[in-house]
PDB file of C-alpha atoms in Angstrom:
ATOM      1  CA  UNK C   1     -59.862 -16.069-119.670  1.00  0.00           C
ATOM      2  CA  UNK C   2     -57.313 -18.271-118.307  1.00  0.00           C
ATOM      3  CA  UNK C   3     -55.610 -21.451-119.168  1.00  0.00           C
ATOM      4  CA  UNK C   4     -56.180 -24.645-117.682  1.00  0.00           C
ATOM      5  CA  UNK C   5     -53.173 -24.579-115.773  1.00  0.00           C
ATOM      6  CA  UNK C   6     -54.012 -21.139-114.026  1.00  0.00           C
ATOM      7  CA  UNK C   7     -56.205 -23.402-111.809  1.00  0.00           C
ATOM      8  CA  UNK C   8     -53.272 -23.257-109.832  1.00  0.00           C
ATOM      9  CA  UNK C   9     -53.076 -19.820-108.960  1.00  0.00           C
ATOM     10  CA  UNK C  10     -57.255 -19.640-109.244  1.00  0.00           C
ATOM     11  CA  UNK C  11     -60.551 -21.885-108.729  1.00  0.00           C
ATOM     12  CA  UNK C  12     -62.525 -18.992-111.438  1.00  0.00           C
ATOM     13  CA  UNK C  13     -61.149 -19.488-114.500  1.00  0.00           C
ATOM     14  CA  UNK C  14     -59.888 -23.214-115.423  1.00  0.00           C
ATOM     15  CA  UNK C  15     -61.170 -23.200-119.209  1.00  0.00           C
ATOM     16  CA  UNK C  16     -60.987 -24.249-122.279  1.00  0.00           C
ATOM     17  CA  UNK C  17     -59.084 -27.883-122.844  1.00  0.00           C
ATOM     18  CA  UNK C  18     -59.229 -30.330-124.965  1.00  0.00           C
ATOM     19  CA  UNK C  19     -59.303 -34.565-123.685  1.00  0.00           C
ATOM     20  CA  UNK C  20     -61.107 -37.908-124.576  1.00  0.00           C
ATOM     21  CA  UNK C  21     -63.736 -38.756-122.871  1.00  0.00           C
ATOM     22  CA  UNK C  22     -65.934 -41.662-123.935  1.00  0.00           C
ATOM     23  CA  UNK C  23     -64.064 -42.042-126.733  1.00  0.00           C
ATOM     24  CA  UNK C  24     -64.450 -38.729-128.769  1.00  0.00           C
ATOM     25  CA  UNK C  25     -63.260 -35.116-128.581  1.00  0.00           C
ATOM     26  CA  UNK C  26     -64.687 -32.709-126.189  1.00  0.00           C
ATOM     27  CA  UNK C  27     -64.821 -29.572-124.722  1.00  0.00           C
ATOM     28  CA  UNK C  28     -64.195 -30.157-120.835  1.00  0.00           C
ATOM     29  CA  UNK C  29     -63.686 -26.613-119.934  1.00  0.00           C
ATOM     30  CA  UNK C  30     -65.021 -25.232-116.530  1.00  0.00           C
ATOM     31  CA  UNK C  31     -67.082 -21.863-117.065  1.00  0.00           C
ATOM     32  CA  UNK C  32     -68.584 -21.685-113.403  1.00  0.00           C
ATOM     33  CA  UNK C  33     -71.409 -18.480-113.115  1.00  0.00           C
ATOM     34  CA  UNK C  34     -69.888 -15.691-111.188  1.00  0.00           C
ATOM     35  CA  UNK C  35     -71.241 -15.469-108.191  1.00  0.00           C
ATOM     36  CA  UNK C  36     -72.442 -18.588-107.969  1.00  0.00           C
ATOM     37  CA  UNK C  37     -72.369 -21.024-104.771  1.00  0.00           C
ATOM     38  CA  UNK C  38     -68.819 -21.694-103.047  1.00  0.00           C
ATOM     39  CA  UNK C  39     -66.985 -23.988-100.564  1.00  0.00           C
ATOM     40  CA  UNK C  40     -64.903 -22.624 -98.328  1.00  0.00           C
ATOM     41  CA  UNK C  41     -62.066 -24.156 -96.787  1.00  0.00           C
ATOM     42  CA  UNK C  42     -59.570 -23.191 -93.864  1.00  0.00           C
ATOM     43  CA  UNK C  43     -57.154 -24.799 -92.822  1.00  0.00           C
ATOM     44  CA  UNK C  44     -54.744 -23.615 -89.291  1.00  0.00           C
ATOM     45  CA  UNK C  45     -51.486 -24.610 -90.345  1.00  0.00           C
ATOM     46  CA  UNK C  46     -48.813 -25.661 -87.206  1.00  0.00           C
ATOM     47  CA  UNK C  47     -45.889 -24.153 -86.348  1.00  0.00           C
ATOM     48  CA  UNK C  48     -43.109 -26.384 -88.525  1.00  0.00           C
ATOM     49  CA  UNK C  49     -45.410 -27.303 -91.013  1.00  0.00           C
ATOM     50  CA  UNK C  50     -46.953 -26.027 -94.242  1.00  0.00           C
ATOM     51  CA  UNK C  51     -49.947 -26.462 -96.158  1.00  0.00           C
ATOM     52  CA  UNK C  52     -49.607 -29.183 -99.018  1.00  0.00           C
ATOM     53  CA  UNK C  53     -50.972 -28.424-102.484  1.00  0.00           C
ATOM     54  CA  UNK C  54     -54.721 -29.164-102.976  1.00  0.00           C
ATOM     55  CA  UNK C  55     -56.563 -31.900-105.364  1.00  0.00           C
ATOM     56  CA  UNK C  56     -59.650 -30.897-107.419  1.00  0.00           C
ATOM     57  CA  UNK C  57     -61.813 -33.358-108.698  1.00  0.00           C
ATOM     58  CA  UNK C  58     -65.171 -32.286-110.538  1.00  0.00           C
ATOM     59  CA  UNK C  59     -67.447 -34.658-111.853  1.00  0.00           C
ATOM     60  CA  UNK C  60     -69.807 -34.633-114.725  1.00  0.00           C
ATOM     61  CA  UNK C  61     -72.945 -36.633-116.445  1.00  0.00           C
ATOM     62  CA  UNK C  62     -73.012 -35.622-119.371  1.00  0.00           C
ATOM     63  CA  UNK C  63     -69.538 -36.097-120.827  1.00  0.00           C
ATOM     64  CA  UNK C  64     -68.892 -39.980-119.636  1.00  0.00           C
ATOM     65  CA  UNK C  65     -65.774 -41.855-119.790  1.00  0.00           C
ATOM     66  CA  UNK C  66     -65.849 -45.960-120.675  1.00  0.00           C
ATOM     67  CA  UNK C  67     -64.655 -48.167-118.118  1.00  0.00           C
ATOM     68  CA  UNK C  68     -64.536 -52.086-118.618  1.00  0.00           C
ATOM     69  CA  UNK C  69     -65.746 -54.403-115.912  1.00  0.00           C
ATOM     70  CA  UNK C  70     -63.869 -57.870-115.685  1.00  0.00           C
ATOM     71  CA  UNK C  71     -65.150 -59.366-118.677  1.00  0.00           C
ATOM     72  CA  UNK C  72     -63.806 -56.379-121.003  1.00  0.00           C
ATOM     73  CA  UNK C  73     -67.376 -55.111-121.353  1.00  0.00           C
ATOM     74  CA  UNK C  74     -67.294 -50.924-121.759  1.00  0.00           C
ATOM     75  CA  UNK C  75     -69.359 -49.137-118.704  1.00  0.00           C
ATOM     76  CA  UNK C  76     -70.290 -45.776-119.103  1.00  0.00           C
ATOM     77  CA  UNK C  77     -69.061 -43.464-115.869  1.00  0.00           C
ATOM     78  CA  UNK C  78     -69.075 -39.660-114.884  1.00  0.00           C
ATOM     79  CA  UNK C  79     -66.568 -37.767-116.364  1.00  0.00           C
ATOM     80  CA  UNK C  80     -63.714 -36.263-114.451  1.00  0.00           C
ATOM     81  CA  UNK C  81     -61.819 -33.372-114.492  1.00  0.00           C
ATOM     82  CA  UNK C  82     -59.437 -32.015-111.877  1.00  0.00           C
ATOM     83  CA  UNK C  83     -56.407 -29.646-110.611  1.00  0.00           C
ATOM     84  CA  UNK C  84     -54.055 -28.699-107.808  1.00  0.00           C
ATOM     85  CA  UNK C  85     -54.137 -25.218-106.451  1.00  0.00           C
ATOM     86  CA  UNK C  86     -52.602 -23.582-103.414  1.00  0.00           C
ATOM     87  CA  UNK C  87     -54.075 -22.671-100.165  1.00  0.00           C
ATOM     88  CA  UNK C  88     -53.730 -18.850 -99.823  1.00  0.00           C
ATOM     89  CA  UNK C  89     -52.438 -17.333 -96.594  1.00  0.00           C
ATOM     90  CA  UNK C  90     -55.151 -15.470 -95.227  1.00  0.00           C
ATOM     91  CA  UNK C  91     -53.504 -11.932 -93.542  1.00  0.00           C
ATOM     92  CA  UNK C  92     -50.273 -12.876 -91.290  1.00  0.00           C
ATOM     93  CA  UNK C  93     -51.373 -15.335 -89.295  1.00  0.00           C
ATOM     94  CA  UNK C  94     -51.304 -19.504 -89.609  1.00  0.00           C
ATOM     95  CA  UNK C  95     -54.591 -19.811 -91.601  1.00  0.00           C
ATOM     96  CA  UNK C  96     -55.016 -20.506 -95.379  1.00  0.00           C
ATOM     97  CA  UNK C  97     -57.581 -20.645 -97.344  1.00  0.00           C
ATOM     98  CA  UNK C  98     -59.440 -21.345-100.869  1.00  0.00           C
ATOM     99  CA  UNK C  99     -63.183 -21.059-102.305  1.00  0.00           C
ATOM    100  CA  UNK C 100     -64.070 -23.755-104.574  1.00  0.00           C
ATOM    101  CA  UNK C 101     -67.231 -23.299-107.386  1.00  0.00           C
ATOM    102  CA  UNK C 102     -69.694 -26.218-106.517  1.00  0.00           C
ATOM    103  CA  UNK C 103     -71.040 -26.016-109.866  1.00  0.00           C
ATOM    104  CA  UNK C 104     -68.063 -25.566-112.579  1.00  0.00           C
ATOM    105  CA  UNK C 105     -70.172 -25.067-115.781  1.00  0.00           C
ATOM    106  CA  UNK C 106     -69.480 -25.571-118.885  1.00  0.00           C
ATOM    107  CA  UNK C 107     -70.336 -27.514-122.031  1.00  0.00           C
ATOM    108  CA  UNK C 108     -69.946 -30.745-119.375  1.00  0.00           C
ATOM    109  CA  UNK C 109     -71.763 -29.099-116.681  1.00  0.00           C
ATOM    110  CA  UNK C 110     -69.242 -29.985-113.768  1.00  0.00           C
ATOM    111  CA  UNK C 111     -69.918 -30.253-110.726  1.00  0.00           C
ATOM    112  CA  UNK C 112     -67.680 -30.390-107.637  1.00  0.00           C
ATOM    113  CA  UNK C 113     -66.938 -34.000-106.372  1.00  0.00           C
ATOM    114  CA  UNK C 114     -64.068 -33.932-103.913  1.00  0.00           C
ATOM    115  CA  UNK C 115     -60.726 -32.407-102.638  1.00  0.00           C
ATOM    116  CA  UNK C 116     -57.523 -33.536-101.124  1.00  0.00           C
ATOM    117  CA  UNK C 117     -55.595 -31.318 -98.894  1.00  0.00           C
ATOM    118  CA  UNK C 118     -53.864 -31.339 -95.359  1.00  0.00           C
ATOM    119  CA  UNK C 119     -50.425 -30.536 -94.068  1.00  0.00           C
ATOM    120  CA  UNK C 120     -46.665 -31.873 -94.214  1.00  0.00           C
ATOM    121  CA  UNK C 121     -42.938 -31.129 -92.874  1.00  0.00           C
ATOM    122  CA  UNK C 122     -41.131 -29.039 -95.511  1.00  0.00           C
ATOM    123  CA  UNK C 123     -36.953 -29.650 -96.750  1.00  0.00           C
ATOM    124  CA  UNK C 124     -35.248 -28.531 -94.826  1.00  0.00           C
ATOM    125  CA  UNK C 125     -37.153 -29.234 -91.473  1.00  0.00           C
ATOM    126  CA  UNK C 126     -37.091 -28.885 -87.547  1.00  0.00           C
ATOM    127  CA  UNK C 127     -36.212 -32.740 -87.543  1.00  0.00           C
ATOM    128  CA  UNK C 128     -32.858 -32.933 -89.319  1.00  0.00           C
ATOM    129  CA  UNK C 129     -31.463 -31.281 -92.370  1.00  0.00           C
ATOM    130  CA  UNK C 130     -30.959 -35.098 -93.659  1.00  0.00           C
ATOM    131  CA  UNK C 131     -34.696 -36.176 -93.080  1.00  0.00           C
ATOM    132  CA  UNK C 132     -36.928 -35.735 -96.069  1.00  0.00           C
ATOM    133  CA  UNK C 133     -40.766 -34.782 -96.924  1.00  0.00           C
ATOM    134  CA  UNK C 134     -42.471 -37.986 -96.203  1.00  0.00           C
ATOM    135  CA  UNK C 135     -46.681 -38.514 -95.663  1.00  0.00           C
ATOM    136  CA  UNK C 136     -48.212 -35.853 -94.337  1.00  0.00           C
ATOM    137  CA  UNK C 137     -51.639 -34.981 -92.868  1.00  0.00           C
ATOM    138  CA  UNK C 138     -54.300 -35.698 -94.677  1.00  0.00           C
ATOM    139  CA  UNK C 139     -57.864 -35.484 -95.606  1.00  0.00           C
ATOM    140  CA  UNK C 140     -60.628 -35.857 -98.207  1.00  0.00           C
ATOM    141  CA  UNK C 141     -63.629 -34.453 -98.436  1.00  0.00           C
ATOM    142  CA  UNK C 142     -66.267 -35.996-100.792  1.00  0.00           C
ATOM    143  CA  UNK C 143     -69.446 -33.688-101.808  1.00  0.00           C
ATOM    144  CA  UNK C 144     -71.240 -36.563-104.083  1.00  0.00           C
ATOM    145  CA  UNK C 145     -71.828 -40.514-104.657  1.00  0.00           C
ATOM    146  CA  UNK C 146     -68.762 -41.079-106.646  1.00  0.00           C
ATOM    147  CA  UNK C 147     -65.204 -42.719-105.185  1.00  0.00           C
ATOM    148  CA  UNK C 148     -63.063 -40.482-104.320  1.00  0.00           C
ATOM    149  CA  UNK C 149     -59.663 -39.394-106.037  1.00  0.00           C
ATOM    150  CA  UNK C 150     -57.482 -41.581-103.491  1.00  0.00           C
ATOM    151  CA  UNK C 151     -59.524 -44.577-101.995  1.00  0.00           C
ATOM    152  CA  UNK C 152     -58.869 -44.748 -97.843  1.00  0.00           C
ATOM    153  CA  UNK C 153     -59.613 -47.631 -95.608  1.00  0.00           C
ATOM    154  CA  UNK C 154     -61.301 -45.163 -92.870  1.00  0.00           C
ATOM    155  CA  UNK C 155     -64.452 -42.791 -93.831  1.00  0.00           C
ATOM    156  CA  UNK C 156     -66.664 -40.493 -91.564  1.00  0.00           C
ATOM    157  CA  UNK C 157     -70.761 -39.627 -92.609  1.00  0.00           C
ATOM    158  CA  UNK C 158     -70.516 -35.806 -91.670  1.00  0.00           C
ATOM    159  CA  UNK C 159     -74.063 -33.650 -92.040  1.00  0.00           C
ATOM    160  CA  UNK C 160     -75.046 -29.892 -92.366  1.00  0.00           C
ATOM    161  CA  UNK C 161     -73.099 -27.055 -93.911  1.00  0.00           C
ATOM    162  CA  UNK C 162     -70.289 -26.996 -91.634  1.00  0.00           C
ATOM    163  CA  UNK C 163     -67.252 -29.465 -91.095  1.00  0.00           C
ATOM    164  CA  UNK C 164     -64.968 -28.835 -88.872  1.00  0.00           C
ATOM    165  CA  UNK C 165     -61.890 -30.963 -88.079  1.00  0.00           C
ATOM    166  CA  UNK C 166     -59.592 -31.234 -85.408  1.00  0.00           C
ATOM    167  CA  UNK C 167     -57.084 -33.725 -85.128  1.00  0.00           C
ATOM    168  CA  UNK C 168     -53.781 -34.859 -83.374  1.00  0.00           C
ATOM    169  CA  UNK C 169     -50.634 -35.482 -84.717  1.00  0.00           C
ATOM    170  CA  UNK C 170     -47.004 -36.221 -83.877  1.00  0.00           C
ATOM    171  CA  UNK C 171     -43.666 -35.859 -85.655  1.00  0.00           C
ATOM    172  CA  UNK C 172     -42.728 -39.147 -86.609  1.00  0.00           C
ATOM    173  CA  UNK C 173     -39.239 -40.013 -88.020  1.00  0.00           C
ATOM    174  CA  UNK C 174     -38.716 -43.289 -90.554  1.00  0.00           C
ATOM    175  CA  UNK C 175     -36.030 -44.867 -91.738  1.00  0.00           C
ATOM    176  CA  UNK C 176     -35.731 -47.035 -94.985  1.00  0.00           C
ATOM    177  CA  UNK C 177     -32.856 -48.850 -96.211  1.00  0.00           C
ATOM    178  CA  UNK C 178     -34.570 -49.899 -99.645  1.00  0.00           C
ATOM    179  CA  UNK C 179     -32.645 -47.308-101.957  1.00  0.00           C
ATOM    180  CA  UNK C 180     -29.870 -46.761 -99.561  1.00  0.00           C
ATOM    181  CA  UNK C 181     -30.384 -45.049 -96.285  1.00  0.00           C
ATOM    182  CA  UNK C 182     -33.070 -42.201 -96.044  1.00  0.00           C
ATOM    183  CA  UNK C 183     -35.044 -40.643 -93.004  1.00  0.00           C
ATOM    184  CA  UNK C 184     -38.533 -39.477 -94.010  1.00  0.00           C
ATOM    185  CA  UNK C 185     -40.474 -36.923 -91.776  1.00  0.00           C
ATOM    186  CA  UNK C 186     -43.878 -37.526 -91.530  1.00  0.00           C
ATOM    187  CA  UNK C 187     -46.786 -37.083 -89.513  1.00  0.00           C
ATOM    188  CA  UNK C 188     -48.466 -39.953 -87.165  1.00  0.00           C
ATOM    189  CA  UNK C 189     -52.401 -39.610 -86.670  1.00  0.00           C
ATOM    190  CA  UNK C 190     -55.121 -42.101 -85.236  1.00  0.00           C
ATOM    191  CA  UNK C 191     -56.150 -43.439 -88.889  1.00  0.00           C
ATOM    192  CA  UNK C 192     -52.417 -43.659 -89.914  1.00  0.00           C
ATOM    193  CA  UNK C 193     -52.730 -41.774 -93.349  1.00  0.00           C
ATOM    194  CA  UNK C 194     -55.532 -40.137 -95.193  1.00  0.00           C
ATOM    195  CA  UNK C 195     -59.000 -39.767 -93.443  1.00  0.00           C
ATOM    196  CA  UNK C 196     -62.248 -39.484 -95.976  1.00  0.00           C
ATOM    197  CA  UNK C 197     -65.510 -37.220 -95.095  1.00  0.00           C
ATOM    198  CA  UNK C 198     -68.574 -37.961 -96.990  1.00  0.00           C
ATOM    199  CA  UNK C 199     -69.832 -34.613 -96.771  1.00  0.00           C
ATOM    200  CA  UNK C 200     -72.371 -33.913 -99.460  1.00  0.00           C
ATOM    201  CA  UNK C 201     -73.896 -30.597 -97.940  1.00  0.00           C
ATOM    202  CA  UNK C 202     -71.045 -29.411 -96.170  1.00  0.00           C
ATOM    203  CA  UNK C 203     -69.740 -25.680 -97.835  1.00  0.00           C
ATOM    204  CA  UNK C 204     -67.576 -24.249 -94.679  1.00  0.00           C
ATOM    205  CA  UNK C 205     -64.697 -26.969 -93.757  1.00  0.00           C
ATOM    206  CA  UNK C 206     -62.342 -26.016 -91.205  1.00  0.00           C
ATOM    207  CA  UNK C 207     -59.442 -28.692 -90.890  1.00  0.00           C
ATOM    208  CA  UNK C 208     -56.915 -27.849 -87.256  1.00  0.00           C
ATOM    209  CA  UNK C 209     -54.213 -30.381 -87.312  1.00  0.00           C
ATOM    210  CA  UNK C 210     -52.807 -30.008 -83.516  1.00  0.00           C
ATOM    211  CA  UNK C 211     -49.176 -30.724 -83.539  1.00  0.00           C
ATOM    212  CA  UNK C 212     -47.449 -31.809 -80.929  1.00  0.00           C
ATOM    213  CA  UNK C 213     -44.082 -31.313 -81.501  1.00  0.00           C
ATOM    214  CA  UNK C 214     -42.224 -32.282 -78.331  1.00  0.00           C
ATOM    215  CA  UNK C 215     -43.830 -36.079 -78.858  1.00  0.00           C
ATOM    216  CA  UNK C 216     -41.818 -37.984 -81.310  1.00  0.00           C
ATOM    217  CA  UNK C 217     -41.957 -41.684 -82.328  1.00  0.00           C
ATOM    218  CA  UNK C 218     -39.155 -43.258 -84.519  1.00  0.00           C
ATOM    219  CA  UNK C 219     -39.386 -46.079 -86.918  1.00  0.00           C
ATOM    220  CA  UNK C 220     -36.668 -48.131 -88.234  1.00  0.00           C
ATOM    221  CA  UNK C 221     -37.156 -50.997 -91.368  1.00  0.00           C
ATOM    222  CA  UNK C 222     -34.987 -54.281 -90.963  1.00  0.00           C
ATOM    223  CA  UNK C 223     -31.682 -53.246 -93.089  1.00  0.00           C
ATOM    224  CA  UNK C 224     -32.168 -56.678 -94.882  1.00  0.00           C
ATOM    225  CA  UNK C 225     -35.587 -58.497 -95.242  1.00  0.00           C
ATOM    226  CA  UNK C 226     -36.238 -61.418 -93.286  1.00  0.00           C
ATOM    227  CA  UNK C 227     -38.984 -63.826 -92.488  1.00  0.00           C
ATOM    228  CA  UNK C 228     -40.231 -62.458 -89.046  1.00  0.00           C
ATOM    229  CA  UNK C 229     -38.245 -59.085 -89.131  1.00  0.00           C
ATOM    230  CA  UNK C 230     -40.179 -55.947 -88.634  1.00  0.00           C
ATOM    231  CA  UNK C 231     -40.519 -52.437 -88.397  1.00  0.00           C
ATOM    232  CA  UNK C 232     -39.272 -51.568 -85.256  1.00  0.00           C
ATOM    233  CA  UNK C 233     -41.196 -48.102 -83.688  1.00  0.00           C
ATOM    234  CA  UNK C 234     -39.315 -46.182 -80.499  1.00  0.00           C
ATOM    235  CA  UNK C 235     -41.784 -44.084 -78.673  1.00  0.00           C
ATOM    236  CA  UNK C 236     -41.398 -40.789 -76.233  1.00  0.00           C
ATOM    237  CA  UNK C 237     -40.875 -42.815 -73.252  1.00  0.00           C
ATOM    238  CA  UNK C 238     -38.521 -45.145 -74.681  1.00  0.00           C
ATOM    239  CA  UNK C 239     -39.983 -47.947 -75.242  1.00  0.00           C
ATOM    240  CA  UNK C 240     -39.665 -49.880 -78.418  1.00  0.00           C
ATOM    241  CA  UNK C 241     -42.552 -52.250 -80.151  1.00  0.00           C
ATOM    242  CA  UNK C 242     -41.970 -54.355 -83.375  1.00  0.00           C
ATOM    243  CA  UNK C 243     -45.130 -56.513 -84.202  1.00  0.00           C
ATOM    244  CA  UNK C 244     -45.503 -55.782 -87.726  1.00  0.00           C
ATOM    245  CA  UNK C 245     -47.622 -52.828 -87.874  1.00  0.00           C
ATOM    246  CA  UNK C 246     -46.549 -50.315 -90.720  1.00  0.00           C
ATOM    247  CA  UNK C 247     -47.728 -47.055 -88.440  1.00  0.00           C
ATOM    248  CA  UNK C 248     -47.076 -45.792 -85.150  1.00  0.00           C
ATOM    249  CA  UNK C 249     -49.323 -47.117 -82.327  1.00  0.00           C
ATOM    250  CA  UNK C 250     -51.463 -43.682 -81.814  1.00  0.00           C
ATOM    251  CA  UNK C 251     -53.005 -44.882 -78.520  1.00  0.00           C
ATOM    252  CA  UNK C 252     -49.701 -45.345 -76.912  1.00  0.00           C
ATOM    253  CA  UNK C 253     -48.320 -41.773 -78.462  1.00  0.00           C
ATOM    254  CA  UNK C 254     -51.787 -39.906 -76.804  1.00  0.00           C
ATOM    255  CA  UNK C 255     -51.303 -42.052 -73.188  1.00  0.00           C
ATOM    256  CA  UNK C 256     -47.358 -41.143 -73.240  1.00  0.00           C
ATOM    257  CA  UNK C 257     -48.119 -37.627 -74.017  1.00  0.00           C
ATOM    258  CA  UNK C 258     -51.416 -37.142 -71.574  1.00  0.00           C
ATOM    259  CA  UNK C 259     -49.523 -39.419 -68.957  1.00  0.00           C
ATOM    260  CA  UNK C 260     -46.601 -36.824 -69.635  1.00  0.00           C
ATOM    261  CA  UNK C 261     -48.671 -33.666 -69.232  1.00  0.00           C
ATOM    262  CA  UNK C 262     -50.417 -34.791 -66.417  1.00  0.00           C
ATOM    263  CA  UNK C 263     -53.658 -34.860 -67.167  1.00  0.00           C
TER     264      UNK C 263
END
């Protein structure tokens, strides 16, 4: 058997801890049958980027945590229980991948509720040995009716065993001047951060982030704060837009790009 913080290195054996949940010892560990039913998930990992380590969350009914609504009054919720693993290269080529138990087991009798994973520019990077790991790409999948681990402000309804995602991104360089001058590589896509799937059924997910590299949009913040200063975004083709959004305008990147590849 393996500690708890094995779960890195394995989704089998993440046993026997020790926490409180609603109020009183138990035992959360995860015991899933061998054998029993999997997700699988792939992900194609771009040239310049790597894969970024993966959230666990498993849920459970029977050992409850106490919340309090507004008025201080204790709630009874699903337990949770989680860890990060890493995505496994699968052969030599740009795919990685990891099997998660749907049911975890144990005295709790966990079962899988959602995972965080996606991709990011390592240090050092392709875009400047003084830019920096910022946000990468991105996505949750959800397998029950519970909230997430991170709550998004965009969500997709996906059916059937199979998810498959493939999305564009572009480099995107940003510069802060809060805590003295820093560049932050990070990755622009058409939800501008992390993109949810409610996907109760789904047990093969296959997430393609398409990078495209020779695309990239700078951002620059105001070096002091003003009233009516903004974040000022330079695109491919030069042009420069500062209306107070926080993220890259995607639209524009895919019409410069498409416009640029002529198609």
């Amino acid at each position: 058997m393996f500690s708890f913080a094995s779960c890195s290195r394995t989704t089998v054996a993440c046993l026997l801890i020790f926490g409180s949940v609603g109020g009183c010892a138990k035992d959360l560990s995860f015991s899933p049958t061998p054998g029993g039913e999997k997700v699988t998930i792939t992900v194609k990992v771009p040239k310049d980027l790597i894969t970024d380590s993966m959230h666990v969350m498993y849920r459970s009914s029977i050992c409850k945590r106490i919340a309090h609504d507004s008025n201080g009054r204790p709630e009874p919720l699903d337990g949770y229980n989680g860890y990060e693993m890493e995505l496994k290269r699968a052969g030599n080529d740009d795919t990685f991948t990891a099997q998660l138990f749907v049911d975890g087991g144990g005295p709790c009798e966990w079962h899988l509720s959602n995972v965080r994973f996606g991709v990011s520019y390592p240090v050092p990077n392709v875009l400047g040995e003084d830019v920096i790991e910022g946000a990468g790409g991105n996505i949750i999948v959800v397998f029950d009716h519970n909230n997430p681990q991170l709550q998004t402000g965009y969500s997709w309804t996906a059916e059937g065993p199979d998810l498959n995602v493939v999305k564009d991104y572009y480099p995107w360089i940003h510069e802060s001047y809060i805590r003295g001058h820093q560049k932050w590589a990070m990755l622009a896509d058409e939800e501008g951060g992390t993109f949810t799937y409610e996907a109760r059924q789904a047990r093969n997910i296959y997430f393609e982030p398409v990078l495209h590299r020779d695309y990239v949009v700078r951002s620059a913040e105001p070096k002091k704060h003003k009233r009516g200063d903004y974040i000022t975004f330079v695109y491919p083709d030069g042009t420069k837009q500062f209306d107070g959004r926080a993220v890259p305008d995607f639209e524009k990147m895919q019409k410069v790009r498409l416009g640029g590849d002529g198609k």
